CSV table of C-alpha atoms in Angstrom, one decimal:
chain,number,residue,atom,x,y,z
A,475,UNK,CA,-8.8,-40.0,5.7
A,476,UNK,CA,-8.9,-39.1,2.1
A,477,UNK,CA,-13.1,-40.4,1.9
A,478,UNK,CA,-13.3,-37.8,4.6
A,479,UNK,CA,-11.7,-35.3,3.5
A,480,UNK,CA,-14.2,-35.7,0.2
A,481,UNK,CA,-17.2,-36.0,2.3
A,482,UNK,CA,-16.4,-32.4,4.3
A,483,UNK,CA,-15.3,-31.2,0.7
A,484,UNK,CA,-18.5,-31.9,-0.8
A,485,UNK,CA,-20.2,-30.7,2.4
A,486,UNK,CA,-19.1,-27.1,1.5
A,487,UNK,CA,-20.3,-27.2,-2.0
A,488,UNK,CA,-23.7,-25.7,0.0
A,489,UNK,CA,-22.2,-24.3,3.2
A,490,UNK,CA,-19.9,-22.0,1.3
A,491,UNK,CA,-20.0,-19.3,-0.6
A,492,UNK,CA,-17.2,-18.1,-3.0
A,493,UNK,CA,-13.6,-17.0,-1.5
A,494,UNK,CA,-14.1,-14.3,0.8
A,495,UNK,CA,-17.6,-14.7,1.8
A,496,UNK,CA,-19.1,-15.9,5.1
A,497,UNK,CA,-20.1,-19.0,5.7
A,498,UNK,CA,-23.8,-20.0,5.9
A,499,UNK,CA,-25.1,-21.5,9.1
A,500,UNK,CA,-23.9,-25.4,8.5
A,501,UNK,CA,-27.3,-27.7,8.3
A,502,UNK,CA,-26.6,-30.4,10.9
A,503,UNK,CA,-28.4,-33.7,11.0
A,504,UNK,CA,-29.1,-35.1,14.3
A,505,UNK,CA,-27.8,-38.5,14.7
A,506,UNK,CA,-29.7,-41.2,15.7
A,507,UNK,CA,-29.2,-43.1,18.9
A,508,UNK,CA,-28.7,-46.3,19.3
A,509,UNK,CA,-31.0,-48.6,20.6
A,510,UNK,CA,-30.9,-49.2,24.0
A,511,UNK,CA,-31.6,-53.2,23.7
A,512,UNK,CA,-28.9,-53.5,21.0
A,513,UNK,CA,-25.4,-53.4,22.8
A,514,UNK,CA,-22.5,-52.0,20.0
A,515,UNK,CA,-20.3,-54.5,19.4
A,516,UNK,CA,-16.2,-54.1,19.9
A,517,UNK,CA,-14.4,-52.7,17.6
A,518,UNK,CA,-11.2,-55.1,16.8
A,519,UNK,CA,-8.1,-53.9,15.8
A,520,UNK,CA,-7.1,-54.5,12.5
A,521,UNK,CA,-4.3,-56.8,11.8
A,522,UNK,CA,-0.9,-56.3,10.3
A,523,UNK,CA,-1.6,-57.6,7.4
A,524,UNK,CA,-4.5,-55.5,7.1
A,525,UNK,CA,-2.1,-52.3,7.7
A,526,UNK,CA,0.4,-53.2,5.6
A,527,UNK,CA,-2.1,-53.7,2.9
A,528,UNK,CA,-3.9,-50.7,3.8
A,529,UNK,CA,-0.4,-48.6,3.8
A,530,UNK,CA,0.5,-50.5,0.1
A,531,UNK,CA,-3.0,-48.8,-1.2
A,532,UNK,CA,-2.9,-45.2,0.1
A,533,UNK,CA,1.2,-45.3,-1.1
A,534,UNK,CA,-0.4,-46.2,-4.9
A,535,UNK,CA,-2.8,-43.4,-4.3
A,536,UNK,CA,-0.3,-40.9,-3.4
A,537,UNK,CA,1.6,-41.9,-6.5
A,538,UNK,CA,-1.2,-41.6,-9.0
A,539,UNK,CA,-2.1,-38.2,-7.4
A,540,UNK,CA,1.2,-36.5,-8.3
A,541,UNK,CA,1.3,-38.2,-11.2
A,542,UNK,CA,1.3,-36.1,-14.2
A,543,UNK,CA,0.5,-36.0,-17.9
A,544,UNK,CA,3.7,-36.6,-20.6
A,545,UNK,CA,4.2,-33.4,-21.7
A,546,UNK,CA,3.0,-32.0,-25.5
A,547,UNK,CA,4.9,-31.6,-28.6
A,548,UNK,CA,4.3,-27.8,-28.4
A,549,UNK,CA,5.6,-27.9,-24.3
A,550,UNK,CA,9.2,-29.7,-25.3
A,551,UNK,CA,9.1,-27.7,-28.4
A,552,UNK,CA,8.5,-24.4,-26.4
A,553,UNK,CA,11.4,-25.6,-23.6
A,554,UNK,CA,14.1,-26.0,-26.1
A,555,UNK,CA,13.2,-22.7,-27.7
A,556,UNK,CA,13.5,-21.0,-23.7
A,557,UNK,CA,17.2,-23.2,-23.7
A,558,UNK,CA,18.2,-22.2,-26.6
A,559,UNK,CA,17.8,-18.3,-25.7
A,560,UNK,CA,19.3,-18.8,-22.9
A,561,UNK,CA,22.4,-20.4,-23.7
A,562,UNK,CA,22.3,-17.6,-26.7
A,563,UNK,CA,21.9,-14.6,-24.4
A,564,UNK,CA,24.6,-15.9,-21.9
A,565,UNK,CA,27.3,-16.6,-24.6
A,566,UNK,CA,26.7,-12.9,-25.8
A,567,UNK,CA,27.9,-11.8,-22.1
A,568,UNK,CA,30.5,-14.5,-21.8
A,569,UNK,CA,28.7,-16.3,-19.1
A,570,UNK,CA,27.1,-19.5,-18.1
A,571,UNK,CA,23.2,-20.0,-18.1
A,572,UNK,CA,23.5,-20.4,-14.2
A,573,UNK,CA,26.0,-17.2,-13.4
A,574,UNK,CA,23.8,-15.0,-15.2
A,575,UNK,CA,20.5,-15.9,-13.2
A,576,UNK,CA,19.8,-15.7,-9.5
A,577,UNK,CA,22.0,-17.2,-7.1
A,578,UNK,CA,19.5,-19.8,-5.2
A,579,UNK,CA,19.4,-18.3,-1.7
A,580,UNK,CA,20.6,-20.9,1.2
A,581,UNK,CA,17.3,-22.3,2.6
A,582,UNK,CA,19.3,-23.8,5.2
A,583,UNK,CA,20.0,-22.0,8.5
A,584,UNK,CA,19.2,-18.0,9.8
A,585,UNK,CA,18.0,-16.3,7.1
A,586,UNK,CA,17.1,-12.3,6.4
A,587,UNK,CA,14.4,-11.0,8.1
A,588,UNK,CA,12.7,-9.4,4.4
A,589,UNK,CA,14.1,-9.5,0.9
A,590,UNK,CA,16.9,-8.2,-0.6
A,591,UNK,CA,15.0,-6.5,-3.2
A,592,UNK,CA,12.1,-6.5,-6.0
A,593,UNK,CA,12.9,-9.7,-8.6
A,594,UNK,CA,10.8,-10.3,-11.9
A,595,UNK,CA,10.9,-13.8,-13.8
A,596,UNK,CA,11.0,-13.3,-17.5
A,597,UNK,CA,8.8,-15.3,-19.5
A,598,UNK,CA,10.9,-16.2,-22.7
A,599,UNK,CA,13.9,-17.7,-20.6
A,600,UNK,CA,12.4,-18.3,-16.7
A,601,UNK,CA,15.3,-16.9,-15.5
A,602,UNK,CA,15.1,-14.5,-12.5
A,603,UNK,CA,16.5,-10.8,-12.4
A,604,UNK,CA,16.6,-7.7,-10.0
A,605,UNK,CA,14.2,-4.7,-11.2
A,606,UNK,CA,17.1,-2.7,-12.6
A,607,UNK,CA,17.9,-5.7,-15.0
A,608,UNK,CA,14.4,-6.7,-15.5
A,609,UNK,CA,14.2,-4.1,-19.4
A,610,UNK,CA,18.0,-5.0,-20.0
A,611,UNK,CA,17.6,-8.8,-19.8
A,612,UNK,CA,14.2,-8.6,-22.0
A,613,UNK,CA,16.2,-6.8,-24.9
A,614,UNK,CA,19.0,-10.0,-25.1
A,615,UNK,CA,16.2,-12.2,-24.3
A,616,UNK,CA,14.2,-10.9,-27.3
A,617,UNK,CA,17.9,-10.4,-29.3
A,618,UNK,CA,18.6,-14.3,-28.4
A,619,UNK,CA,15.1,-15.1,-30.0
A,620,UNK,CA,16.4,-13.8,-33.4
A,621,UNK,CA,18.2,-17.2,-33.9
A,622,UNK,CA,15.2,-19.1,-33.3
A,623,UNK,CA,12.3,-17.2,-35.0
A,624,UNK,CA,13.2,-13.5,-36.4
A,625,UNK,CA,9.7,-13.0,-37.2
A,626,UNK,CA,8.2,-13.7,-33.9
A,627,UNK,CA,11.0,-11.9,-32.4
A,628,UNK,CA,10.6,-9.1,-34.4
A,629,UNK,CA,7.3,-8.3,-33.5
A,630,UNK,CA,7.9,-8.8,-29.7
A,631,UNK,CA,10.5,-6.0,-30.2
A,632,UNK,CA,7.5,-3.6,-32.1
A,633,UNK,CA,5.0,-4.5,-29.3
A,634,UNK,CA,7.1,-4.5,-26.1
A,635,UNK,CA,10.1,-1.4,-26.5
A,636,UNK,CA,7.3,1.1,-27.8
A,637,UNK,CA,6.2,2.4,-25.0
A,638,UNK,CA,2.9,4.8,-26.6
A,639,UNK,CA,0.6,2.2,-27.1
A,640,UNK,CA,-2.0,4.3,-29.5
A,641,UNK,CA,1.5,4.7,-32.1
A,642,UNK,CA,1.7,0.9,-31.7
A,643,UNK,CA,-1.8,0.3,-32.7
A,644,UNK,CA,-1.3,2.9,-35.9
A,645,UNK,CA,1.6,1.4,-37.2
A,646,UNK,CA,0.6,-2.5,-36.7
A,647,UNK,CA,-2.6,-1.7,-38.6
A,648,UNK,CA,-1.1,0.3,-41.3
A,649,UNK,CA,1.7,-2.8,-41.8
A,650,UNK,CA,-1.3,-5.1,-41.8
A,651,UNK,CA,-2.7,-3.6,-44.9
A,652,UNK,CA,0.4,-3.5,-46.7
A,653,UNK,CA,0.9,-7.7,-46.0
A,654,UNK,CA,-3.0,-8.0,-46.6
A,655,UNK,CA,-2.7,-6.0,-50.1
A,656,UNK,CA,0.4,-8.4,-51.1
A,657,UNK,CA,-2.0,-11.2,-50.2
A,658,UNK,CA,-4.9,-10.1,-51.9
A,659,UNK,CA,-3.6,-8.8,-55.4
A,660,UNK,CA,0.0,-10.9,-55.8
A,661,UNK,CA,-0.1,-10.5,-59.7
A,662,UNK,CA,0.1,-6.4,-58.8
A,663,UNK,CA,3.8,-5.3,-58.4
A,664,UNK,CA,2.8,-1.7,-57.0
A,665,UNK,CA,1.8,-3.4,-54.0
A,666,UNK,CA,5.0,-5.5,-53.5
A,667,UNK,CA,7.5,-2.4,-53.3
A,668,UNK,CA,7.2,0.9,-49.8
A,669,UNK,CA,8.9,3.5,-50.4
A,670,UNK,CA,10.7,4.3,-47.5
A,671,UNK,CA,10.1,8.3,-47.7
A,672,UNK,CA,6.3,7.6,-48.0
A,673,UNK,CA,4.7,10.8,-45.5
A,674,UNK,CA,2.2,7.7,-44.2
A,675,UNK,CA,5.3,5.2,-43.6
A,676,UNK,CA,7.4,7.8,-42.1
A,677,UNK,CA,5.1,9.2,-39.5
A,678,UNK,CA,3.5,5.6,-38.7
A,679,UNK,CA,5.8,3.0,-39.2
A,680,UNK,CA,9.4,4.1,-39.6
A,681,UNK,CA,9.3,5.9,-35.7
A,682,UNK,CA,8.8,2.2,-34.4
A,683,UNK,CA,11.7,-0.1,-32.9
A,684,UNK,CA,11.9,-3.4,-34.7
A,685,UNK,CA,10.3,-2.2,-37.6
A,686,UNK,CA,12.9,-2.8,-40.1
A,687,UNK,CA,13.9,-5.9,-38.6
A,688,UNK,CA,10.1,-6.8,-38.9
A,689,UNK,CA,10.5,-6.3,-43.1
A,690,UNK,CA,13.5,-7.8,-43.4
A,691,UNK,CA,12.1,-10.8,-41.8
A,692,UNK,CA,9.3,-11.4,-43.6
A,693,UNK,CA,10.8,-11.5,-47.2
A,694,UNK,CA,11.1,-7.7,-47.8
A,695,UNK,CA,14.7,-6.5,-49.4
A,696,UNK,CA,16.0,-2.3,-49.6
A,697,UNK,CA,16.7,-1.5,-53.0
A,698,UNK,CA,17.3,1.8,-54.5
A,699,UNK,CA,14.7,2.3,-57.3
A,700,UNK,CA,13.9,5.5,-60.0
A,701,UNK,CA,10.6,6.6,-59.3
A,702,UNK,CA,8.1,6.9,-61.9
A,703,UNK,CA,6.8,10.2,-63.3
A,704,UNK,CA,10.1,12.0,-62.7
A,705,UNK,CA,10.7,12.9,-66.3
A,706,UNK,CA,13.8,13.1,-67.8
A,707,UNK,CA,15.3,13.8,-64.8
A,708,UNK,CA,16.9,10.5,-63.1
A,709,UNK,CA,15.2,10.2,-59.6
A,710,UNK,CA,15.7,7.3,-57.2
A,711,UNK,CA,14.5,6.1,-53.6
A,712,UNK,CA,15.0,4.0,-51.5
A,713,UNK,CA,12.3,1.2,-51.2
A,714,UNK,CA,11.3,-2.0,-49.7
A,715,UNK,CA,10.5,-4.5,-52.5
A,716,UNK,CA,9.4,-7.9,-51.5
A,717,UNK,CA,11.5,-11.4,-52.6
A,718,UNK,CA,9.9,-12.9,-55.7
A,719,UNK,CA,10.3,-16.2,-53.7
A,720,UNK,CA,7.5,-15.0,-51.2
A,721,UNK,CA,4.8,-15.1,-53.7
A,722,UNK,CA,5.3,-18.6,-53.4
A,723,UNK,CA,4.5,-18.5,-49.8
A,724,UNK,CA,1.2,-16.1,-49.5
A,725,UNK,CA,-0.1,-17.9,-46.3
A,726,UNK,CA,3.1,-17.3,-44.8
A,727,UNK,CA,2.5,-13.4,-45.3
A,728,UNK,CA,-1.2,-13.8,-43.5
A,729,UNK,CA,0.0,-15.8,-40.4
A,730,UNK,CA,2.6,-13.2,-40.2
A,731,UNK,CA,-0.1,-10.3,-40.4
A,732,UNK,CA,-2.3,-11.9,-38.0
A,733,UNK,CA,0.6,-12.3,-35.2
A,734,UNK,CA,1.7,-8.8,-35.7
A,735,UNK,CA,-2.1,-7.8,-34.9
A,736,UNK,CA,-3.2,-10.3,-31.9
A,737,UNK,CA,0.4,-10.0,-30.2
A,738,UNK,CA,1.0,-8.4,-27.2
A,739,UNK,CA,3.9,-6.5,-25.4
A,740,UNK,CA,6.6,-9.1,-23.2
A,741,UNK,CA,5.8,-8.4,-20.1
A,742,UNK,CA,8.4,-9.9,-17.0
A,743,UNK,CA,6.3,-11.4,-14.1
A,744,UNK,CA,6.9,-10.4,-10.5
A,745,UNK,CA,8.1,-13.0,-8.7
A,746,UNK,CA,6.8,-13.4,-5.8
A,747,UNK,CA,9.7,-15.0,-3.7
A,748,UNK,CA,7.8,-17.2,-1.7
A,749,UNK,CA,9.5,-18.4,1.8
A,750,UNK,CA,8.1,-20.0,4.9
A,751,UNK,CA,9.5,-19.6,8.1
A,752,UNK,CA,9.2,-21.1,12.1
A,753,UNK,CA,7.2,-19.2,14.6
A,754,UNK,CA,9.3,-16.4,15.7
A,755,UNK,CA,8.5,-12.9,17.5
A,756,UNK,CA,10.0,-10.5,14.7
A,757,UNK,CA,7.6,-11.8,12.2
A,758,UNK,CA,6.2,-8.2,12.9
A,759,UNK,CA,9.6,-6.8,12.0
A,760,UNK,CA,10.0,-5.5,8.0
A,761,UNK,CA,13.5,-4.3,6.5
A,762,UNK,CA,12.4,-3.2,2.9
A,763,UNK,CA,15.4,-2.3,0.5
A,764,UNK,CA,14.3,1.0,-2.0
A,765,UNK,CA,13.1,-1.3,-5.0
A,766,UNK,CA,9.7,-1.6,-3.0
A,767,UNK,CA,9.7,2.5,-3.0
A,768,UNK,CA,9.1,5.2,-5.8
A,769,UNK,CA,11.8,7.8,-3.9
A,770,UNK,CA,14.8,7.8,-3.9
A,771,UNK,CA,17.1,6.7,-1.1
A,772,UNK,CA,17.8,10.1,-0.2
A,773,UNK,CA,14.1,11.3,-0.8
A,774,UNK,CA,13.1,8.7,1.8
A,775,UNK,CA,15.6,10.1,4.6
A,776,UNK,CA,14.4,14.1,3.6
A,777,UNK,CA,10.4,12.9,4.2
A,778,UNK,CA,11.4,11.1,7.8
A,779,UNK,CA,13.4,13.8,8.6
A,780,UNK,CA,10.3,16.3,8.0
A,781,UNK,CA,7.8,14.0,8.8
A,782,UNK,CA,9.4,13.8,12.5
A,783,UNK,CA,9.9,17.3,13.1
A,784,UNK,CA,6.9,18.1,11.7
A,785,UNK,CA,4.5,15.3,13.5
A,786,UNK,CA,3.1,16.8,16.4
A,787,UNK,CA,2.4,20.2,15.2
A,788,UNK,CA,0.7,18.6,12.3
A,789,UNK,CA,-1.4,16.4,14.4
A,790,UNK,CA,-2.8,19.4,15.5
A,791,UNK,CA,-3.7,21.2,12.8
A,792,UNK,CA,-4.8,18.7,10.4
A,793,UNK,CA,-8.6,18.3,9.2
A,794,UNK,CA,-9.8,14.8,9.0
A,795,UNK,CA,-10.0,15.2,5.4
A,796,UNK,CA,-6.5,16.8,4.8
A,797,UNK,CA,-4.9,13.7,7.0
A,798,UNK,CA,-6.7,11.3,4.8
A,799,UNK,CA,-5.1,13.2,1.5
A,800,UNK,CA,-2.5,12.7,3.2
A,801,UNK,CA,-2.7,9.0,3.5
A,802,UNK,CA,-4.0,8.7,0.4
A,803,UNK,CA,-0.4,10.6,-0.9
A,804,UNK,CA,2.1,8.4,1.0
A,805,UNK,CA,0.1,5.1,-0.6
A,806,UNK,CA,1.2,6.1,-4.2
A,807,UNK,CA,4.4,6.0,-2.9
A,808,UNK,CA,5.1,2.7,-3.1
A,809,UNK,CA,4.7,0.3,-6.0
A,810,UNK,CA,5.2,-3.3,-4.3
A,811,UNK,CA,4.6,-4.8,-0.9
A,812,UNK,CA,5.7,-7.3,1.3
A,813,UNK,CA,2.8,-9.5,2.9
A,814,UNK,CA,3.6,-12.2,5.8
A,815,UNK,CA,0.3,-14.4,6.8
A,816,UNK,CA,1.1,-16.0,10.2
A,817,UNK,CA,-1.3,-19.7,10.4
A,818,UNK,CA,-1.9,-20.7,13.5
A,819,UNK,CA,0.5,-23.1,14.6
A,820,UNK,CA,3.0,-19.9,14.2
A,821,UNK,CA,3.9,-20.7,10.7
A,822,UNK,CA,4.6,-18.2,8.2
A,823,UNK,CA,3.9,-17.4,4.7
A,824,UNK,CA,5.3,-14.4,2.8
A,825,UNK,CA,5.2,-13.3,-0.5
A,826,UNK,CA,6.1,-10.1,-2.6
A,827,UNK,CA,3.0,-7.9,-4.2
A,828,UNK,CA,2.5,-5.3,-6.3
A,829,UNK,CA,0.9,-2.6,-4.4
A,830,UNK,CA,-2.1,-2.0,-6.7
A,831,UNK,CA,-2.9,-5.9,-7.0
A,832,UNK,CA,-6.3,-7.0,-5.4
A,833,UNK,CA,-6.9,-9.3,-2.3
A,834,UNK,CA,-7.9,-12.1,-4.2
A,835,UNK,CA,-4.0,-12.7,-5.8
A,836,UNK,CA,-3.1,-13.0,-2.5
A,837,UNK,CA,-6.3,-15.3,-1.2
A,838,UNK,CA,-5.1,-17.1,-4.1
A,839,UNK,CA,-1.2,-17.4,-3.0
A,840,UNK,CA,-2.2,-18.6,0.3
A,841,UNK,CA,-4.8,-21.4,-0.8
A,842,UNK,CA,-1.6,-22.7,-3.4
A,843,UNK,CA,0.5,-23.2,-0.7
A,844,UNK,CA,-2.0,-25.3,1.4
A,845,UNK,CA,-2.0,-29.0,1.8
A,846,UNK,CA,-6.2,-29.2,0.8
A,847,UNK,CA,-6.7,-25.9,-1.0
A,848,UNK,CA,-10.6,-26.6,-0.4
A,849,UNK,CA,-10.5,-25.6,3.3
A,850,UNK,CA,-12.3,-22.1,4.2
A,851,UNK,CA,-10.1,-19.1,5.9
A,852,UNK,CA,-10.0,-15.7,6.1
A,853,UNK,CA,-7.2,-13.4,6.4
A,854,UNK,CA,-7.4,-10.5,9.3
A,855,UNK,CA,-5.8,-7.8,9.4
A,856,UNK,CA,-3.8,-5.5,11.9
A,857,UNK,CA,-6.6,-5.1,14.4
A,858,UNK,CA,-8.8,-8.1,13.8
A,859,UNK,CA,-9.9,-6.0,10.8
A,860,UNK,CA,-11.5,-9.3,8.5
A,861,UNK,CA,-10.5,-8.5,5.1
A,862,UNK,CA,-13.4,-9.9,3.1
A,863,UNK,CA,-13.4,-7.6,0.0
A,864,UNK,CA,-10.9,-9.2,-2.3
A,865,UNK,CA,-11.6,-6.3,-4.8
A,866,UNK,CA,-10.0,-4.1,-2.7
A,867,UNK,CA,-6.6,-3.5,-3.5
A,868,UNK,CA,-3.3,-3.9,-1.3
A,869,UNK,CA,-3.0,0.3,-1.0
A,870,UNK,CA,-6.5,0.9,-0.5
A,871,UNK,CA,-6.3,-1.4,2.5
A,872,UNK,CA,-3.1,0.4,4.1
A,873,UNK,CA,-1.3,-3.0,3.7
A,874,UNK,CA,1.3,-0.9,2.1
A,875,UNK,CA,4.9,-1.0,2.0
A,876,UNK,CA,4.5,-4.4,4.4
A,877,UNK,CA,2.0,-5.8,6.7
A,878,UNK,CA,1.0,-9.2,8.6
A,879,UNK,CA,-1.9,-11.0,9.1
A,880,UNK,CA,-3.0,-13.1,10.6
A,881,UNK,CA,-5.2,-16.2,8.7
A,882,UNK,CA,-7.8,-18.2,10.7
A,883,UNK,CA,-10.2,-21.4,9.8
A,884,UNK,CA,-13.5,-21.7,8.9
A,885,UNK,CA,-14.8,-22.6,12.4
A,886,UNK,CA,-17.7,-25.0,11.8
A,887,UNK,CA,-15.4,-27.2,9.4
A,888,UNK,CA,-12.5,-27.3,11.9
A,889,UNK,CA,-15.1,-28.3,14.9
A,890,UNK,CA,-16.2,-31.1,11.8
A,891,UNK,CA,-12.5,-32.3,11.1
A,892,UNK,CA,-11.8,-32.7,14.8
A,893,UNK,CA,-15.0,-34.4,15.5
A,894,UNK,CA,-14.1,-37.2,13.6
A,895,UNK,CA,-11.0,-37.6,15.1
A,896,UNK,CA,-9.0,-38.0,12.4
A,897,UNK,CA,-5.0,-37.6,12.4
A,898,UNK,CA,-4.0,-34.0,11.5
A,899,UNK,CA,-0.9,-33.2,9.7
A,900,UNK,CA,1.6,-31.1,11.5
A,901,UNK,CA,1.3,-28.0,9.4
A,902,UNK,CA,-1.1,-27.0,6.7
A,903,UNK,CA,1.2,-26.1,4.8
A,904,UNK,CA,3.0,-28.3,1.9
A,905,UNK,CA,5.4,-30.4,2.7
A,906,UNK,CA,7.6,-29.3,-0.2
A,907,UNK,CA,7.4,-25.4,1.4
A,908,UNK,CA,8.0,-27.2,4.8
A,909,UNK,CA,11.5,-29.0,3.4
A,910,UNK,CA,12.8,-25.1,2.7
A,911,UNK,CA,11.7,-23.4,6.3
A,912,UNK,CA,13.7,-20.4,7.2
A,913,UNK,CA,14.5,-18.7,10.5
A,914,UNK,CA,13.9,-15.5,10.6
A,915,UNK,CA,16.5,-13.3,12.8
């Protein structure tokens, strides 16, 4: 089966093109008849011993397959550092690492026939939280980081909570040169202390969040200094003088300029709430709760309300062109969608979007959850409408707030598979997806 599978595998190297495209015209070999004089010989069943030994070597296959490589120094180094935020950021909130993320939903039995909102995974912890928690969590994510490495976590602060990204860009630069000038002349105490009422640091630096934390972090102290050429007059200021015991520790100071420069903002990751359910006739049937909408709840009721009273006269009226600036309007609207992709034994896939992401994430989401990701498909829309450009984004396609399609097999290596008569699986899909089937109601 697997030698098959390898052969057909290899067979598309030329008879496909890249994801999306069509298929060339398959180049078939005509076989060659047997001779008449020569009669085939039987075929004899093997033996149980054979079987048993043939089962004991595709078993050792299947466990060198899913076997995988012991994981780096840097991996179990990076998974303490995500348990040990976590188990800081829940004891700030007086909770458990498992009541502050998402309750697991129950795979088992009727389950509801969408989502029950817009989740995002964040990457410092892998925990999973609603949209409205998604910034909050961040922040005592980030704040939980402190304990573990207050530079790092310091710049995550500068680079993710400032929202213009040309100030960002000023003020990392400008902090560059001050940590390169340290490095470059560390016998020249001018370049050692900032004064904190400097015009440059005030208007680039000082208006950034995690700035000061950032200082502190990497060796600088406040001190209240006189400032030179004051007279007799007693003048001080408040100033930013670096430790003497840095000087010691130069490179420090240049991998801590070079984070602050290649680093970029913390961003959580959609998560995309994967869930696989029977065959059943409402898979055309979307509930969408108002996290996959830019209105409000009440926004949403006023444009049904007008849209109905309003429908047939505006029918009537409408250009062509105002009805597609119309369209093109209502697609802004939403900022996520909810995609089902029935297979053709009824199955179905369905995953959350965002609604500006291209075709090819989710080409890519369905060929992940397939048993051989090599086989060829396409994914057709309400209509039969192939969807072929995976440039094209979700909105542009009108597959916006929710759609289903419909995916369907390369033809010419289906009619190969079943030629050589080989046992098919049940389902395409994986059997780990299979194990968590839901029903929708």
């Amino acid at each position: 089966m697997r030698k098959f599978f390898q052969e057909i595998k290899a067979d598309l190297k030329f008879k496909t093109a890249g994801p999306g495209q069509k298929l060339s015209e398959p180049s078939r070999v005509p076989k060659e008849k047997p001779k008449a004089e020569v009669a085939p010989k039987p075929r004899q069943a093997p033996t149980d011993e054979a079987q048993m030994a043939a089962a004991a070597a595709l078993a050792r296959m299947e466990v060198k397959a899913k076997a995988k490589l012991p994981p780096s120094q840097e991996a179990i180094k990076n998974q303490v550092r995500k348990e040990l935020m976590a188990e800081a950021a829940a004891s700030q909130k007086g909770l458990s690492v498992g009541e502050k993320g998402l309750a697991s939903l129950d795979t088992e039995g009727a389950a509801a026939p969408s989502v029950s909102g817009v989740y995002f995974i964040c990457p410092l912890t892998g925990t999973v939280v609603r949209k409205d928690r998604k910034e909050q969590h961040l922040r005592e994510a980030i704040q939980a980081y402190f304990s573990v490495d207050p530079v790092a976590a310091s710049i995550m602060e500068i680079h993710t909570f400032n929202k213009d990204r040309e100030k960002v860009r000023v003020g990392v630069e400008t902090m560059a040169k001050y940590l390169d000038n340290i490095y470059l002349h560390p016998e020249e105490e001018k370049y050692r202390k900032i004064k904190l009422q400097n015009k440059v640091f005030q208007e680039r630096i000082s208006c950034l969040e995690g700035i000061h934390r950032f200082f502190q972090a990497v060796g600088f102290e406040t001190k209240t200094l006189p400032v030179p050429g004051q007279g007799k007059k007693s003048h001080i200021e408040e100033y930013y003088v670096l430790k003497e015991e840095m000087l010691t520790k130069l490179e420090d100071l240049k991998d801590y300029k070079e984070q602050l420069l290649s680093s970029e903002p913390v961003r959580a990751q959609l998560d995309r709430q994967l869930c696989v359910f029977k065959p059943s006739p409402e898979a055309a049937r979307f509930e969408l709760p108002d996290d996959f909408y830019n209105l409000t709840a009440e926004e949403i009721k006023r444009e049904q309300r007008l849209r109905t009273e309003a429908l047939e006269k505006a029918s009537m009226l409408r250009t062509r062109a105002m009805r597609e600036k119309e369209e093109q309007r209502e697609m802004r609207k939403y900022n996520y969608t909810l995609v089902r992709v029935r297979f053709p034994d009824g199955y179905i896939l369905q995953g959350t979007f965002y609604a500006r992401e291209s075709l090819s994430v989710l080409y890519n989401f369905v060929r992940e959850a397939l048993r051989e990701d090599w086989l060829p498909f396409e994914l057709l829309g309400p209509g039969g409408l192939k969807l072929t450009d995976e440039n094209l984004a979700f909105n542009e396609c009108g597959l916006v707030p929710s759609a289903l399609l419909t995916l369907a097999w390369d033809t010419a290596v289906m009619a190969d598979i079943q030629a050589a008569g080989e046992e098919q699986p049940a389902s395409p899909l994986k059997p780990e997806l299979l194990s968590r089937v839901q029903t929708l109601s």
